[in-house]
XYZ file of C-alpha atoms in Angstrom:
332
model
C 103.195 1.736 118.578
C 103.074 0.436 122.151
C 101.794 2.394 125.131
C 105.371 2.662 126.373
C 106.404 4.061 123.006
C 103.671 6.714 123.090
C 104.645 7.699 126.640
C 108.315 8.022 125.690
C 107.399 10.031 122.591
C 105.224 12.405 124.614
C 107.914 12.746 127.275
C 110.561 13.630 124.685
C 108.228 16.089 122.973
C 107.869 17.941 126.271
C 111.484 17.611 127.423
C 112.889 18.956 124.159
C 110.206 21.625 123.907
C 111.036 23.030 127.349
C 114.631 24.287 126.716
C 113.443 27.404 124.886
C 111.469 28.457 127.963
C 114.344 27.630 130.320
C 116.899 29.493 128.193
C 114.642 32.534 128.130
C 114.429 32.466 131.943
C 118.173 31.926 132.372
C 119.417 34.671 130.009
C 117.368 37.206 131.935
C 119.876 36.806 134.789
C 123.076 35.244 133.397
C 125.057 35.530 130.180
C 124.527 33.205 127.183
C 128.061 31.882 127.772
C 127.105 30.832 131.300
C 123.990 29.100 129.989
C 125.961 27.017 127.498
C 128.689 26.159 129.994
C 126.294 25.118 132.767
C 124.151 22.980 130.497
C 127.012 21.160 128.793
C 129.005 20.613 131.983
C 126.068 19.093 133.848
C 124.985 17.036 130.849
C 128.495 15.664 130.288
C 128.840 14.639 133.932
C 125.503 12.827 133.876
C 126.325 10.938 130.665
C 129.859 10.040 131.758
C 128.926 6.692 133.401
C 127.052 5.608 130.252
C 129.916 6.758 128.037
C 132.463 4.755 130.008
C 130.273 1.678 129.762
C 130.239 1.911 125.964
C 133.957 2.446 125.437
C 134.557 6.040 126.482
C 137.174 7.931 124.489
C 138.492 4.661 123.042
C 135.339 4.484 120.940
C 136.306 7.769 119.252
C 139.799 6.681 118.247
C 140.502 7.557 114.619
C 137.437 9.808 114.375
C 138.580 12.966 116.143
C 138.424 15.413 113.174
C 134.804 14.391 112.511
C 133.971 14.471 116.227
C 135.301 18.018 116.544
C 133.451 19.162 113.436
C 130.250 17.562 114.681
C 130.619 19.178 118.115
C 131.167 22.650 116.637
C 128.164 22.463 114.303
C 125.862 20.654 116.716
C 126.575 22.269 120.097
C 129.422 24.807 120.302
C 127.983 27.330 117.852
C 124.220 26.626 117.844
C 123.790 26.766 121.609
C 125.495 30.122 122.026
C 123.566 31.516 119.048
C 120.226 30.320 120.442
C 120.964 31.579 123.942
C 122.022 34.989 122.650
C 119.027 35.236 120.322
C 116.607 34.569 123.172
C 117.729 37.738 124.887
C 115.363 39.501 122.486
C 113.256 36.806 120.798
C 110.381 35.054 122.529
C 110.938 31.415 123.422
C 108.068 30.345 121.151
C 109.502 32.168 118.133
C 112.885 30.545 118.709
C 111.309 27.100 118.891
C 109.424 27.674 115.654
C 112.505 28.890 113.804
C 114.556 25.879 114.932
C 111.854 23.626 113.476
C 113.055 24.696 110.012
C 116.054 22.334 110.193
C 114.564 19.865 107.664
C 113.969 22.817 105.334
C 117.630 23.836 105.536
C 118.544 20.209 104.855
C 116.732 20.388 101.505
C 119.113 23.093 100.351
C 122.146 21.222 101.686
C 121.179 18.008 99.910
C 120.765 19.860 96.623
C 123.747 22.186 96.635
C 126.286 20.437 98.854
C 125.694 16.803 97.882
C 124.415 17.721 94.404
C 121.559 15.268 94.804
C 118.129 15.658 93.176
C 115.352 16.775 95.507
C 111.739 15.681 95.124
C 109.226 18.379 94.216
C 107.286 17.890 97.460
C 110.380 18.859 99.433
C 110.765 22.088 97.447
C 107.117 22.825 98.164
C 107.827 22.244 101.865
C 110.728 24.687 101.622
C 108.475 27.378 100.139
C 105.710 26.814 102.696
C 108.090 26.961 105.669
C 109.738 30.103 104.318
C 106.283 31.641 104.187
C 105.935 30.915 107.900
C 109.277 32.595 108.602
C 108.217 35.663 106.629
C 105.063 35.859 108.748
C 107.151 35.830 111.926
C 109.181 38.735 110.556
C 106.200 40.750 109.380
C 104.657 43.833 111.006
C 103.309 43.115 114.473
C 104.865 39.637 114.545
C 106.840 38.159 117.419
C 110.269 38.356 115.751
C 111.153 42.049 115.926
C 114.947 41.582 115.946
C 116.258 40.516 112.510
C 119.779 39.764 113.808
C 118.366 37.449 116.466
C 116.388 35.635 113.770
C 119.556 35.279 111.701
C 121.332 33.753 114.702
C 118.591 31.128 115.131
C 118.655 30.303 111.423
C 122.447 29.942 111.592
C 121.940 27.519 114.477
C 119.455 25.620 112.311
C 122.097 25.483 109.568
C 124.499 23.894 112.050
C 121.845 21.392 113.147
C 121.199 20.445 109.526
C 124.899 20.084 108.652
C 126.130 18.157 111.697
C 124.083 15.006 110.944
C 125.696 14.826 107.503
C 129.070 14.562 109.233
C 127.669 11.908 111.568
C 126.166 9.967 108.670
C 129.367 9.966 106.648
C 132.145 9.706 109.207
C 130.719 8.673 112.592
C 128.522 5.686 111.796
C 130.839 3.359 113.716
C 130.953 5.566 116.816
C 128.612 4.687 119.730
C 126.166 7.511 120.319
C 126.529 7.926 124.083
C 130.343 8.387 124.118
C 129.990 10.744 121.134
C 127.359 12.859 122.889
C 129.173 12.958 126.237
C 132.454 13.900 124.549
C 130.871 16.702 122.499
C 129.235 18.100 125.626
C 132.471 17.863 127.615
C 134.520 19.540 124.894
C 131.996 22.371 124.685
C 132.068 22.870 128.455
C 135.880 23.021 128.426
C 135.823 25.518 125.567
C 133.410 27.864 127.343
C 134.942 27.527 130.818
C 137.638 30.219 130.301
C 135.057 32.670 128.967
C 132.819 31.971 131.943
C 135.700 32.634 134.344
C 136.918 35.745 132.513
C 133.558 37.466 132.329
C 133.218 37.384 136.109
C 129.992 37.284 138.082
C 128.931 40.417 139.964
C 126.173 38.391 141.597
C 124.989 34.840 141.909
C 122.126 33.883 139.599
C 118.677 34.246 141.074
C 116.598 31.251 142.086
C 114.652 31.092 138.829
C 117.785 31.290 136.673
C 119.611 28.722 138.808
C 116.705 26.278 138.585
C 116.473 26.854 134.826
C 120.178 26.070 134.379
C 119.885 22.958 136.524
C 116.860 21.736 134.583
C 118.614 22.409 131.269
C 121.590 20.276 132.272
C 119.849 17.472 134.173
C 116.511 17.048 132.396
C 116.874 18.565 128.925
C 120.386 17.256 128.305
C 121.481 14.309 130.452
C 118.119 12.611 131.050
C 116.840 13.584 127.598
C 119.465 11.595 125.749
C 119.011 8.511 127.880
C 115.248 8.626 127.244
C 115.726 9.428 123.565
C 117.820 6.337 122.941
C 115.238 4.306 124.841
C 112.610 5.774 122.518
C 114.623 4.722 119.457
C 114.934 1.199 120.850
C 111.186 1.071 121.537
C 109.700 2.561 118.337
C 112.578 2.715 115.858
C 114.568 5.647 114.491
C 111.980 6.670 111.892
C 109.072 7.047 114.346
C 111.296 8.726 116.923
C 111.634 11.716 114.579
C 107.990 12.604 115.319
C 109.462 14.381 118.340
C 110.614 17.130 115.955
C 107.001 18.131 115.328
C 105.953 18.097 118.978
C 108.707 20.402 120.232
C 107.562 23.657 118.556
C 103.992 23.135 119.755
C 105.246 22.634 123.310
C 107.501 25.704 122.996
C 104.611 27.926 121.870
C 102.255 26.570 124.541
C 104.771 26.981 127.375
C 105.779 30.452 126.215
C 102.146 31.526 126.367
C 101.259 29.758 129.626
C 104.373 30.488 131.683
C 105.915 33.632 130.174
C 102.647 35.086 128.852
C 104.115 35.453 125.387
C 101.428 36.555 122.896
C 99.894 33.839 120.728
C 98.424 35.880 117.910
C 96.741 34.650 114.756
C 100.011 35.405 112.954
C 101.962 33.147 115.313
C 99.432 30.335 114.937
C 99.484 30.601 111.145
C 103.299 30.718 111.119
C 103.351 27.612 113.348
C 101.107 25.733 110.920
C 103.138 26.779 107.870
C 106.534 25.964 109.407
C 105.438 22.560 110.716
C 103.678 21.630 107.471
C 106.638 22.801 105.414
C 109.149 20.978 107.611
C 107.092 17.776 107.389
C 106.996 18.008 103.586
C 110.713 18.820 103.444
C 111.416 15.715 105.536
C 109.739 13.358 103.102
C 112.189 10.595 102.358
C 112.909 9.224 98.928
C 111.809 5.633 98.444
C 114.359 2.918 99.122
C 114.437 2.109 95.441
C 115.174 5.647 94.266
C 117.099 7.235 97.120
C 120.551 8.267 95.812
C 123.528 6.593 97.386
C 125.214 8.883 99.895
C 122.183 11.093 100.467
C 122.195 12.354 104.056
C 119.733 10.492 106.244
C 116.522 12.473 106.678
C 115.992 10.622 109.951
C 119.145 12.159 111.360
C 118.193 15.582 110.008
C 114.759 15.405 111.610
C 116.368 14.335 114.862
C 118.523 17.450 114.621
C 115.408 19.612 114.777
C 114.729 18.315 118.239
C 117.889 19.479 119.838
C 118.016 22.238 121.535
C 119.883 21.633 122.595
C 119.575 22.138 121.159
C 119.990 23.300 121.837
C 119.862 20.650 121.689
C 119.954 21.775 122.071
C 119.898 20.663 120.855
C 118.952 18.766 121.618
C 121.829 18.370 124.750
C 120.861 19.473 122.367
C 119.578 19.128 120.704
C 122.138 18.477 120.129
C 121.247 15.923 117.453
C 122.967 12.583 117.300
C 122.747 9.988 114.600
C 120.405 7.263 115.830
C 121.777 3.801 116.633
C 122.058 1.598 113.583
C 119.804 -1.377 113.065
C 121.324 -4.512 114.486
C 123.520 -2.710 117.019
C 121.389 -2.444 120.151
C 124.455 -2.541 122.355
C 124.960 1.155 121.643
C 121.620 2.144 123.094
C 121.204 2.735 126.838
C 117.857 0.968 126.649
C 119.818 -2.263 126.598
C 121.680 -1.542 129.844
């Protein structure tokens, strides 16, 4: 991998590891609804020029049911669940739990697509679940079971959305798809933001966190992510999924002084090892036709969004297809 590729990979690992910290700072002063609205609105506005260049809404013609389903599972629901969960969970715990997306994908591949799953992926599932149990144990960081459930539901959305993208959105350029999903989410949350009212303006820290979420972790992140795919390929770009939780834990400890106990470190190792094993792809010769792309599922773990995040989140977006560089901003 080139020096430029390593730099882009490191940058994305940091950028998509930061949202958990920023969300934690923001929800201390504003509602989760405001967090989602601010991030998606800013991100959509920043991606709008790129989206127009690659066809805008015309590129989505004939795909609207899949686009709406993708947006709901990738951004609309996961981002509000994550933001609400971080009102009680530490940012590092949230980041670790989101890293289980490939593990959730194992179950989806087996029971939704009815495809055989390699033994190593089942082992990864068991190992990662052991890490989750550690986080829920006595003295661990996750002391709110409902918040943990919300994060795992977000992970379920992140694991399901790429299946929709793989099956029904392969012909849709990624930038218009991302910008549209962000814009639709912002429009959906706008009435709730207006109805809840604001007794006071957000403090400086919360305002800066919201701005950084929208500008850096959403708008800029997707531009850089597609550049990363163009530089190193879709498969290598998924390494970002394993950098994000480490960054989340480190930032939570350094900035928010969240405790990094032996339990947290062991849970981190188990979840990352299990997710890596669960992401093992079948060989080209034996992979069943129609099996959801593990590359897209691993990309989903980086969102967060998202979310995106997420992310945008994380949101996660199916990577550009080989032979179609015109859909990647790196070519502009």
